[in-house]
Short mmCIF file of C-alpha atoms and ligand atoms in Angstrom, two decimals:
data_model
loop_
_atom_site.label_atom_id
_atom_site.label_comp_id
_atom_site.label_asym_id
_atom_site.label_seq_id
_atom_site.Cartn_x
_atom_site.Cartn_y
_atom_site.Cartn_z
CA UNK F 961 -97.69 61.77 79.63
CA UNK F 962 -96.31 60.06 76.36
CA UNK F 963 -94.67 62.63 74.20
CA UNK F 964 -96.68 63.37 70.45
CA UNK F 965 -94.61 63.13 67.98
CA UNK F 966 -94.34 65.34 64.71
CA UNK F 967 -96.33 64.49 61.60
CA UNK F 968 -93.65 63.72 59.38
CA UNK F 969 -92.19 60.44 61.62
CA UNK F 970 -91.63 57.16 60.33
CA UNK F 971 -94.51 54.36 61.84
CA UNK F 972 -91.53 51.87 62.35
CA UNK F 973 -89.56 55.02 64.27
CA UNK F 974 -92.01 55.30 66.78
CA UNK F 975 -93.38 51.96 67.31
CA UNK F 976 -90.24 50.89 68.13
CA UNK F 977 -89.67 53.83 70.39
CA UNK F 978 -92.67 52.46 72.09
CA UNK F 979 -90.99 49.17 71.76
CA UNK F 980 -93.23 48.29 69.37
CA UNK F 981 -93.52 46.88 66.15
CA UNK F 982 -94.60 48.63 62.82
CA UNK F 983 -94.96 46.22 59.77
CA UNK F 984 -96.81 45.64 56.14
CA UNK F 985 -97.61 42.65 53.96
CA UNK F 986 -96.03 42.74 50.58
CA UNK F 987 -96.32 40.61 47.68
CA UNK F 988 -93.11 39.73 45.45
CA UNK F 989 -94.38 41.36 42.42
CA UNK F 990 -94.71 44.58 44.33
CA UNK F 991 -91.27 44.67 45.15
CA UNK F 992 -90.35 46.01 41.57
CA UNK F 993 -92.35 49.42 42.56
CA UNK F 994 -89.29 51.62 43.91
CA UNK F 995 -91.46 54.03 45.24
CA UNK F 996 -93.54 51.45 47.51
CA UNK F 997 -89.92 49.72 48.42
CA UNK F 998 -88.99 53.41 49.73
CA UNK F 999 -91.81 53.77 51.89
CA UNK F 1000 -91.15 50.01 53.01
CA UNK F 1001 -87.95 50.56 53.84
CA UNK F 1002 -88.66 53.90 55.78
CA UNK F 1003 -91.87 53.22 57.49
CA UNK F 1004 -92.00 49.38 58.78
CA UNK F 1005 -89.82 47.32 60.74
CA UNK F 1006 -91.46 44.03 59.85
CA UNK F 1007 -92.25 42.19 56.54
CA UNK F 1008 -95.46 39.64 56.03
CA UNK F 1009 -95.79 37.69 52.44
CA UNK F 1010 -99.23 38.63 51.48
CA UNK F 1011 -99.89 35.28 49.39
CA UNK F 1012 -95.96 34.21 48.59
CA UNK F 1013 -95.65 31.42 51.67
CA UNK F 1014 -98.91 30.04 51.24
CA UNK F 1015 -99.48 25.83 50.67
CA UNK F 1016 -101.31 26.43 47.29
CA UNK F 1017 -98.54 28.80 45.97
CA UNK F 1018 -95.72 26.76 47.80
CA UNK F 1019 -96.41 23.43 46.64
CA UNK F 1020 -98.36 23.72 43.10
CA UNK F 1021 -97.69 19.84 42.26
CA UNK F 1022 -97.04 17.76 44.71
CA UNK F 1023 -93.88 17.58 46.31
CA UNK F 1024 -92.37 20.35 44.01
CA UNK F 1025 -92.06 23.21 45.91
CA UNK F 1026 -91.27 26.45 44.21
CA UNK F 1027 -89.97 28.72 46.34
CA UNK F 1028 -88.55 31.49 44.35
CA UNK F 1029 -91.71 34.37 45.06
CA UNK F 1030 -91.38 33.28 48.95
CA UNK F 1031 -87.65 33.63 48.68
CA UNK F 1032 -88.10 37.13 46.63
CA UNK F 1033 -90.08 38.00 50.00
CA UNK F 1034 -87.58 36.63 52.50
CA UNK F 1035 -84.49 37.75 50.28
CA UNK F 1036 -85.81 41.99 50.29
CA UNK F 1037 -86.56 41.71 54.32
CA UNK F 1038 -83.18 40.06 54.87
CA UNK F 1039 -81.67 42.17 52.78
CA UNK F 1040 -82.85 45.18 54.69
CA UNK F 1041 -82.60 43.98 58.33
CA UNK F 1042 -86.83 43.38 58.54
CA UNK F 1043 -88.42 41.37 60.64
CA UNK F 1044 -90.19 38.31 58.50
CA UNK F 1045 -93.60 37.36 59.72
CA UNK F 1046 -94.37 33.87 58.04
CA UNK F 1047 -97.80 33.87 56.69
CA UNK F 1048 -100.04 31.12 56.68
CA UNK F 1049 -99.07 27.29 57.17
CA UNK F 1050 -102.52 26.01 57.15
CA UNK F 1051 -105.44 28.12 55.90
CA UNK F 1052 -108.47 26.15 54.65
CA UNK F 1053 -108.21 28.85 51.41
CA UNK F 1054 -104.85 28.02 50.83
CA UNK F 1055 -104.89 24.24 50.10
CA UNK F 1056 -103.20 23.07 46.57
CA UNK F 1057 -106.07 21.56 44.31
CA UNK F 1058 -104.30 18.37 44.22
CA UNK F 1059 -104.43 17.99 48.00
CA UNK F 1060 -108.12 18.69 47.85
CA UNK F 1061 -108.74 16.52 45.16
CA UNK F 1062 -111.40 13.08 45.64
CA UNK F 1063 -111.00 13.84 49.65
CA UNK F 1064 -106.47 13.01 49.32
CA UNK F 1065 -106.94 15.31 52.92
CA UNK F 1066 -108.27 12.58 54.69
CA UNK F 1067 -105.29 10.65 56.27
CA UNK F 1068 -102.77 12.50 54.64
CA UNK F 1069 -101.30 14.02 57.65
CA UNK F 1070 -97.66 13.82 55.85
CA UNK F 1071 -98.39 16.20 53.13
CA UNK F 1072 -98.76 18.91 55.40
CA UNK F 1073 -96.11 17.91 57.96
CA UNK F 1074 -93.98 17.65 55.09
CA UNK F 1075 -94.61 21.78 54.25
CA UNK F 1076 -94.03 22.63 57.82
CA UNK F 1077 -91.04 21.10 57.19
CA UNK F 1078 -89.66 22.57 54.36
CA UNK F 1079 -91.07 25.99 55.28
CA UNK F 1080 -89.57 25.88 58.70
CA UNK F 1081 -85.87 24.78 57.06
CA UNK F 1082 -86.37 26.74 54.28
CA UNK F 1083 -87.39 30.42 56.34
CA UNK F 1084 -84.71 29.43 59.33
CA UNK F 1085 -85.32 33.58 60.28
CA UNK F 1086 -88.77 33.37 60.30
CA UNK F 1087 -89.50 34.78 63.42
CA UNK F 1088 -93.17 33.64 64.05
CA UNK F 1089 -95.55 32.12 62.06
CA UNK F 1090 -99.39 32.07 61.32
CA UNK F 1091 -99.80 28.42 61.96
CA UNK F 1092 -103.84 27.97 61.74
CA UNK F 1093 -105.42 31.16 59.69
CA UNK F 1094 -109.03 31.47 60.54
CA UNK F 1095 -109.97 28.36 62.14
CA UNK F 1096 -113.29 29.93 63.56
CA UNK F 1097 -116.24 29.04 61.71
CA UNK F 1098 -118.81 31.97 61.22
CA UNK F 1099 -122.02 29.91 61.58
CA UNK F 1100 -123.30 28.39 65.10
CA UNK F 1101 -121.23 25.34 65.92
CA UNK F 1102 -121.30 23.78 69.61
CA UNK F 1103 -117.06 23.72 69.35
CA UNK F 1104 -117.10 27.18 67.22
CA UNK F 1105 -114.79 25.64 64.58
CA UNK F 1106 -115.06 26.28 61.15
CA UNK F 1107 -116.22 23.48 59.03
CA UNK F 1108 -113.00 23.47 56.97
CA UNK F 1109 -110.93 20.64 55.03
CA UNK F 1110 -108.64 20.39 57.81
CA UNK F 1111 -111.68 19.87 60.02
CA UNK F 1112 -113.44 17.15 58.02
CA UNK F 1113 -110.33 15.01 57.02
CA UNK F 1114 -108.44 15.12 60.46
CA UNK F 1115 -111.34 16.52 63.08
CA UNK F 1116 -110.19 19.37 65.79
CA UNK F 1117 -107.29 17.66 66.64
CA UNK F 1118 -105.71 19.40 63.18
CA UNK F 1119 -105.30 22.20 64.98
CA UNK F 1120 -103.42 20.67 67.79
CA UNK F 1121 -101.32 18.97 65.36
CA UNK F 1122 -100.36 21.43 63.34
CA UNK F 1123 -98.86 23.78 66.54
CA UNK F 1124 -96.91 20.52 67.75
CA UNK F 1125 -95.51 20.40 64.03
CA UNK F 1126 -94.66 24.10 63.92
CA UNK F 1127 -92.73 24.00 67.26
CA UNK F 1128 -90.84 20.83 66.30
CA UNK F 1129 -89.52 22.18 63.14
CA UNK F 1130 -88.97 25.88 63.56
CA UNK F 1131 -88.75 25.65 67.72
CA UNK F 1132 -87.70 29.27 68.31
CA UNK F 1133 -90.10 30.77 66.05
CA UNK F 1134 -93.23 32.56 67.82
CA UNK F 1135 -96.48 30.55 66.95
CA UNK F 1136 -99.89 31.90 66.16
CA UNK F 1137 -103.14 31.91 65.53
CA UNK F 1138 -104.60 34.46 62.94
CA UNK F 1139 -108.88 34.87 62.95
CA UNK F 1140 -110.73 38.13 61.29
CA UNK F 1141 -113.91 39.00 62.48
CA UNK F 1142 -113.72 39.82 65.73
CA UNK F 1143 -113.15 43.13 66.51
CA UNK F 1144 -117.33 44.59 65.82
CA UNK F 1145 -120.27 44.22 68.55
CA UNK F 1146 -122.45 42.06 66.40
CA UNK F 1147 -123.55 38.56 67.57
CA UNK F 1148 -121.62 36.82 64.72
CA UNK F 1149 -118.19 38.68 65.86
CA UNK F 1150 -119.57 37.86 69.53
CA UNK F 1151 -119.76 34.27 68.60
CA UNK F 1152 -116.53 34.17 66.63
CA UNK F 1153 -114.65 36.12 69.71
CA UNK F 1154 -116.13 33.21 72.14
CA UNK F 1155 -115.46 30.47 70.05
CA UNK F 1156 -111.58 31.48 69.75
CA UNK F 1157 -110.97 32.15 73.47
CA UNK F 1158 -112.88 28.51 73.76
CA UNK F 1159 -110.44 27.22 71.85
CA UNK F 1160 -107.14 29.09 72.97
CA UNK F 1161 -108.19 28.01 76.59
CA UNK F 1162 -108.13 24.33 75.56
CA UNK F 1163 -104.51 24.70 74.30
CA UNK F 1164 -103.44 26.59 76.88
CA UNK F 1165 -104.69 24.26 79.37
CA UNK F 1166 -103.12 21.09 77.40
CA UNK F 1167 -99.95 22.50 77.58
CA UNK F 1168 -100.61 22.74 73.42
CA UNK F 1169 -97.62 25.09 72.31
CA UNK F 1170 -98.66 28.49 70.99
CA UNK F 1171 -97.44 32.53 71.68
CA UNK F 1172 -99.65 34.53 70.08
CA UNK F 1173 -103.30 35.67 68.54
CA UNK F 1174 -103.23 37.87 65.40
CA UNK F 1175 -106.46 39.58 65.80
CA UNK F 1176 -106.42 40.75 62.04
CA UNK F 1177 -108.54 43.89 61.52
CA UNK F 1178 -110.08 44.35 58.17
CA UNK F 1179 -112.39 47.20 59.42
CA UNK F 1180 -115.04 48.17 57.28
CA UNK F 1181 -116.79 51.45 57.77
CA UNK F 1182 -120.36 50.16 56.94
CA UNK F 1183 -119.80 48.71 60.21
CA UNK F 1184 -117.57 50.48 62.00
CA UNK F 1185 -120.22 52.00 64.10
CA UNK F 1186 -120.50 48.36 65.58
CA UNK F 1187 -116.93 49.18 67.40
CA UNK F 1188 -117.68 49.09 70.94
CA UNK F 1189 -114.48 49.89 72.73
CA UNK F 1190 -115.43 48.55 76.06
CA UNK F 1191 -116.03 44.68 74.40
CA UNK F 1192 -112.94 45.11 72.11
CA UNK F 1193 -111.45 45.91 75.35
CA UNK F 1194 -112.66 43.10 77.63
CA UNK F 1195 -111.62 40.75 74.55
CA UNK F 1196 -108.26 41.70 74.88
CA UNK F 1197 -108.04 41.15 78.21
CA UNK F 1198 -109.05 37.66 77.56
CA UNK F 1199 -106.53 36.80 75.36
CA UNK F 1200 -103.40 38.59 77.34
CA UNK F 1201 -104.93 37.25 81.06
CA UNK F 1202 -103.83 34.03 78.80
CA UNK F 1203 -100.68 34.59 78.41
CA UNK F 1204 -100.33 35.49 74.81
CA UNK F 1205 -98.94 38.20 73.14
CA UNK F 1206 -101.93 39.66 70.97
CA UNK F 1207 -100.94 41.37 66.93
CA UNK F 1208 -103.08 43.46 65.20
CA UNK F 1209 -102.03 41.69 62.09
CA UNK F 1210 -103.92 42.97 59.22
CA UNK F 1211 -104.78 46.12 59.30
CA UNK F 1212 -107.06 47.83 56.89
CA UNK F 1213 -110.20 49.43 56.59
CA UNK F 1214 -112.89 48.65 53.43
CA UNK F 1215 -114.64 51.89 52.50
CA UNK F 1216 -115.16 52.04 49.12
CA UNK F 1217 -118.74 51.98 49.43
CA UNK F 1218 -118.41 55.19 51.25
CA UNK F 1219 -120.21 58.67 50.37
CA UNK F 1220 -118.83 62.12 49.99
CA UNK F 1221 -115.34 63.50 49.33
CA UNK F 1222 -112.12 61.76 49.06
CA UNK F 1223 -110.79 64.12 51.99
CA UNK F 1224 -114.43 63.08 53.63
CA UNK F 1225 -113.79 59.29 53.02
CA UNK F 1226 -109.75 59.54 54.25
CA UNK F 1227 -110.87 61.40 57.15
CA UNK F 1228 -113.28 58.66 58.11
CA UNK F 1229 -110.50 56.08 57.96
CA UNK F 1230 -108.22 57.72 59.67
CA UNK F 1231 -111.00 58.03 62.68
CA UNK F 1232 -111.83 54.22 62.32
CA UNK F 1233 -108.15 53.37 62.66
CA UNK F 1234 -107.95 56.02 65.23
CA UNK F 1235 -111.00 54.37 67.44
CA UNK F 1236 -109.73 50.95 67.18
CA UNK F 1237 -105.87 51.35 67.53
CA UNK F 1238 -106.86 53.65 70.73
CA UNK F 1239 -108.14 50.71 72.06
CA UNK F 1240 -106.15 48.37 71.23
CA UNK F 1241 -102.87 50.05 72.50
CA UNK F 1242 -104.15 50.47 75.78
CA UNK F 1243 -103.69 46.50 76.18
CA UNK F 1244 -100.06 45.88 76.89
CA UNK F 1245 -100.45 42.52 75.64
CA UNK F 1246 -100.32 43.80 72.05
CA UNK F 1247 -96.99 44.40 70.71
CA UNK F 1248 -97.61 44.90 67.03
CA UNK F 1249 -99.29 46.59 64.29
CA UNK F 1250 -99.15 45.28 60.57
CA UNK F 1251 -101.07 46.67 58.00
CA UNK F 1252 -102.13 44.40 54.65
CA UNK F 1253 -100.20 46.69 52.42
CA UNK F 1254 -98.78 50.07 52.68
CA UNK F 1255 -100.14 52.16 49.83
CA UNK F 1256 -103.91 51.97 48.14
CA UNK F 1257 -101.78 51.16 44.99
CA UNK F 1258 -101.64 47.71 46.48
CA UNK F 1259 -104.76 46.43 48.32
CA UNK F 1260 -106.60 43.10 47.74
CA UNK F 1261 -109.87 45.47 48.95
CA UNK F 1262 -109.39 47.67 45.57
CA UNK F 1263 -110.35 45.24 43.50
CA UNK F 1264 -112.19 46.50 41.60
CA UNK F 1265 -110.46 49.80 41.80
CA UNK F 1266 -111.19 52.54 44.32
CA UNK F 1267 -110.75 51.53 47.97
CA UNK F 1268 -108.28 54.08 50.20
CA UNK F 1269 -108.02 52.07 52.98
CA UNK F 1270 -104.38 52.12 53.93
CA UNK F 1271 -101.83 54.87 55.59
CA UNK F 1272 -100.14 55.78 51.62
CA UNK F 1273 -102.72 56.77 48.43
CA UNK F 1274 -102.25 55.49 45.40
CA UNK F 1275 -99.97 58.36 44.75
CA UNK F 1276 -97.37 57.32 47.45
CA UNK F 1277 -99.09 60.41 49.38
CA UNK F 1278 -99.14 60.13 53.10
CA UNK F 1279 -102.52 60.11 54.19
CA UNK F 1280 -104.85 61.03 56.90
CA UNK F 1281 -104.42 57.16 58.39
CA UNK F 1282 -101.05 57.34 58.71
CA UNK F 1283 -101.23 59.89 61.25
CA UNK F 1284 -104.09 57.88 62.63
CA UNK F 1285 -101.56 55.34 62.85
CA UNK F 1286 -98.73 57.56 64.25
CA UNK F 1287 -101.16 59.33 67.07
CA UNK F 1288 -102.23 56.11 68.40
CA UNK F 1289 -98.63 54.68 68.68
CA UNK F 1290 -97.17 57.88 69.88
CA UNK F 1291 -99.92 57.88 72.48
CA UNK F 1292 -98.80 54.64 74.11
CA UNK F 1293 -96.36 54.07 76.85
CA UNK F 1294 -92.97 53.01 76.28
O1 LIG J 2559 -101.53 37.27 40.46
C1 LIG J 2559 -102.73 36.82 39.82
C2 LIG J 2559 -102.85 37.51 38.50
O2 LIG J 2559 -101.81 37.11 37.67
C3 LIG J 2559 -104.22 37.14 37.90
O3 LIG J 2559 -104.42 37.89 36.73
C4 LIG J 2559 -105.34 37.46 38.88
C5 LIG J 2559 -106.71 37.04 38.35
O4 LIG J 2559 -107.61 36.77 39.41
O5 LIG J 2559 -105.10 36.77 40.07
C6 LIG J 2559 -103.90 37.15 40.70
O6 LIG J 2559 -103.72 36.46 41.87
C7 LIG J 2559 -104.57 36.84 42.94
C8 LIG J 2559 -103.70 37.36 44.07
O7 LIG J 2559 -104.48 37.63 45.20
C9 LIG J 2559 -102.94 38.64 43.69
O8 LIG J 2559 -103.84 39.68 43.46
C10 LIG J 2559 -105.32 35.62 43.41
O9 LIG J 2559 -106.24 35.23 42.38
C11 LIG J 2559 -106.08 35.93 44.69
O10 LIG J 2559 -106.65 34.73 45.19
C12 LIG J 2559 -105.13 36.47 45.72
O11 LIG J 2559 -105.90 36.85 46.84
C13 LIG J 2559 -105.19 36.95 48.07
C14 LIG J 2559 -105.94 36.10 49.09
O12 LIG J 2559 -105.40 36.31 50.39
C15 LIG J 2559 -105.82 34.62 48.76
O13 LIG J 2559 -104.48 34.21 48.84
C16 LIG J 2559 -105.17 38.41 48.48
O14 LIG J 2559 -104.33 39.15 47.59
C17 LIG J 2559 -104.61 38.52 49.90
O15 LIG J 2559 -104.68 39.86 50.33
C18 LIG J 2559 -105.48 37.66 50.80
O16 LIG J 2559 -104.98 37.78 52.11
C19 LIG J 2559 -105.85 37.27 53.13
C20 LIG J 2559 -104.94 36.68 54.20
O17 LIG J 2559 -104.08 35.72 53.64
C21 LIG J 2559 -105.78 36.06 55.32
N1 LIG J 2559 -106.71 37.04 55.86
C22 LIG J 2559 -107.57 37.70 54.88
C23 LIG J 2559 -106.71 38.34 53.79
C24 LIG J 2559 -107.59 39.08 52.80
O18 LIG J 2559 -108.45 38.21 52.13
#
């Protein structure tokens, strides 16, 4: 029976006591809060640039990279023995305007070989990277891909591509896929979940190189009742009978919607994380959880203001989700 552990542990203490890993997204800027560096430094073991490595932030004009907020990023997690999780190389939201201008995608495979590149040399400790960010297309597609840039200007081979890129320039580094929407029982998750194991069994059987699936995890409680452990379950199965290591790579949970009582609302995200991390730590295949930001202070869902869907309030306050958080890992086997 796995020991409990007491309320007042660190996440990173007892994921990796579970040989797991505990981590949070961060954005440069919020690296000048002391108090949110404190809980970063005590709580997670691994560091993920919330919008600091992507193309459109990288590469403003083209062929000047700036890489000073990346660097701010890389610098703090070096500095401080995290792990650095690099985060995204090609997301169809994160392509520079002048790449998208008049169609300059279409046969312009060098532009983006050329940020693999420099990202690769640049992060050297990198240890894996989101390659493709949510490649899935929501709407009913006979290959399940989303209609993207990438998609139009180079077809589905972009994908392909871009994973033969990654491993040439940063060969060590653990590759990935990252897709949201696929954790609920609804026929649109349903279709997302079988239009990514479509395509991860295509790479897998063309020898296409790639480690991992970040299955992200921006729960929401409107739909949380949608959680059906025994799919989640037999989804997870599909992606480690694969062969790859599975991440639960951006946890949060979108509430603000939510009736009743701030102690009501914390309590029912703390039993939404609770439900879905139960699950998902059963699967051996997953080896990581990262949440998208630590504290409510800093959360792309409270804008505008109000969401409390992360472990730390607004405050710096532990909350009801951290322990959530703790439970589930402290509930898993080493
Ligand atoms: O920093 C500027 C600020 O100066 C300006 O006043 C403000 C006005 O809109 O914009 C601020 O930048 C915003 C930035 O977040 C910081 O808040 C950008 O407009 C906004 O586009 C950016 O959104 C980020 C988004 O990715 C796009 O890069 C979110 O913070 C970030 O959480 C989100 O992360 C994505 C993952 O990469 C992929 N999965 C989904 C996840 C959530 O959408």
């Amino acid at each position: 029976m796995p020991s409990r552990v007491g309320a007042g542990s660190f996440l990173q203490d007892v994921a990796g006591s579970r040989r797991m890993l505990f981590g949070a997204a961060v954005s440069a800027a919020h690296l000048r809060d002391a108090a949110l560096c404190e809980a970063i430094l005590r709580e997670t073991g691994s560091l993920t640039a919330e919008l600091e490595m992507k193309w459109s932030h990288v590469e403003r004009h083209e062929g000047q990279f700036e890489f000073q907020d990346a660097d701010a990023v890389a610098n703090f997690a070096h500095a401080h023995q995290k792990r650095l999780h690099g985060h995204a190389l090609l997301w169809h939201r994160s392509i520079p305007d002048w790449a998208m201008k008049a169609g300059r995608l279409q046969d312009d495979w060098d532009s983006i070989e050329r940020f693999v590149a420099a990202m690769a040399r640049r992060y050297s400790g990198v240890e894996s990277w989101d390659v493709i960010n949510e490649p899935i297309g929501p709407a009913e597609q006979p290959d399940g891909l989303r209609q993207s840039a990438f998609l139009h200007a180079f077809g589905p081979d972009y994908i392909r591509r871009a994973l033969v890129s990654a491993r040439r320039h940063a060969p060590r580094a653990v590759l990935c896929i990252n897709e949201y929407g696929i954790e609920y029982n609804t026929p649109e998750h349903e279709r997302k979940r079988r239009g990514l194991v479509q395509l991860l069994a295509e790479l897998r059987r063309d020898g296409i190189p790639l480690d991992c699936v970040g299955v992200q995890a921006h729960l929401d409680l409107s739909q949380h009742h949608h959680f059906d452990p025994a799919v989640f379950a037999r989804f997870l199965d599909e992606l480690g009978a694969m062969g790859l290591q599975v991440r639960i790579s951006e946890l949060d949970v979108k509430e603000k919607d939510s009736d009743g009582s701030v102690a009501e609302r914390d309590r029912a995200v703390a039993e939404a994380t609770r439900s879905f991390l139960s699950v998902a730590l059963q699967n051996r295949a997953v080896g990581s959880i990262t949440c998208w930001g630590l504290s409510d202070r800093y959360s792309w869902l409270d804008v505008p203001a109000g969401n409390r869907g992360l472990p730390f309030d607004t405050d710096m306050r532990r909350k009801p989700m951290h322990s959530a958080i703790l439970d589930a890992l402290s509930q898993r086997q080493a």
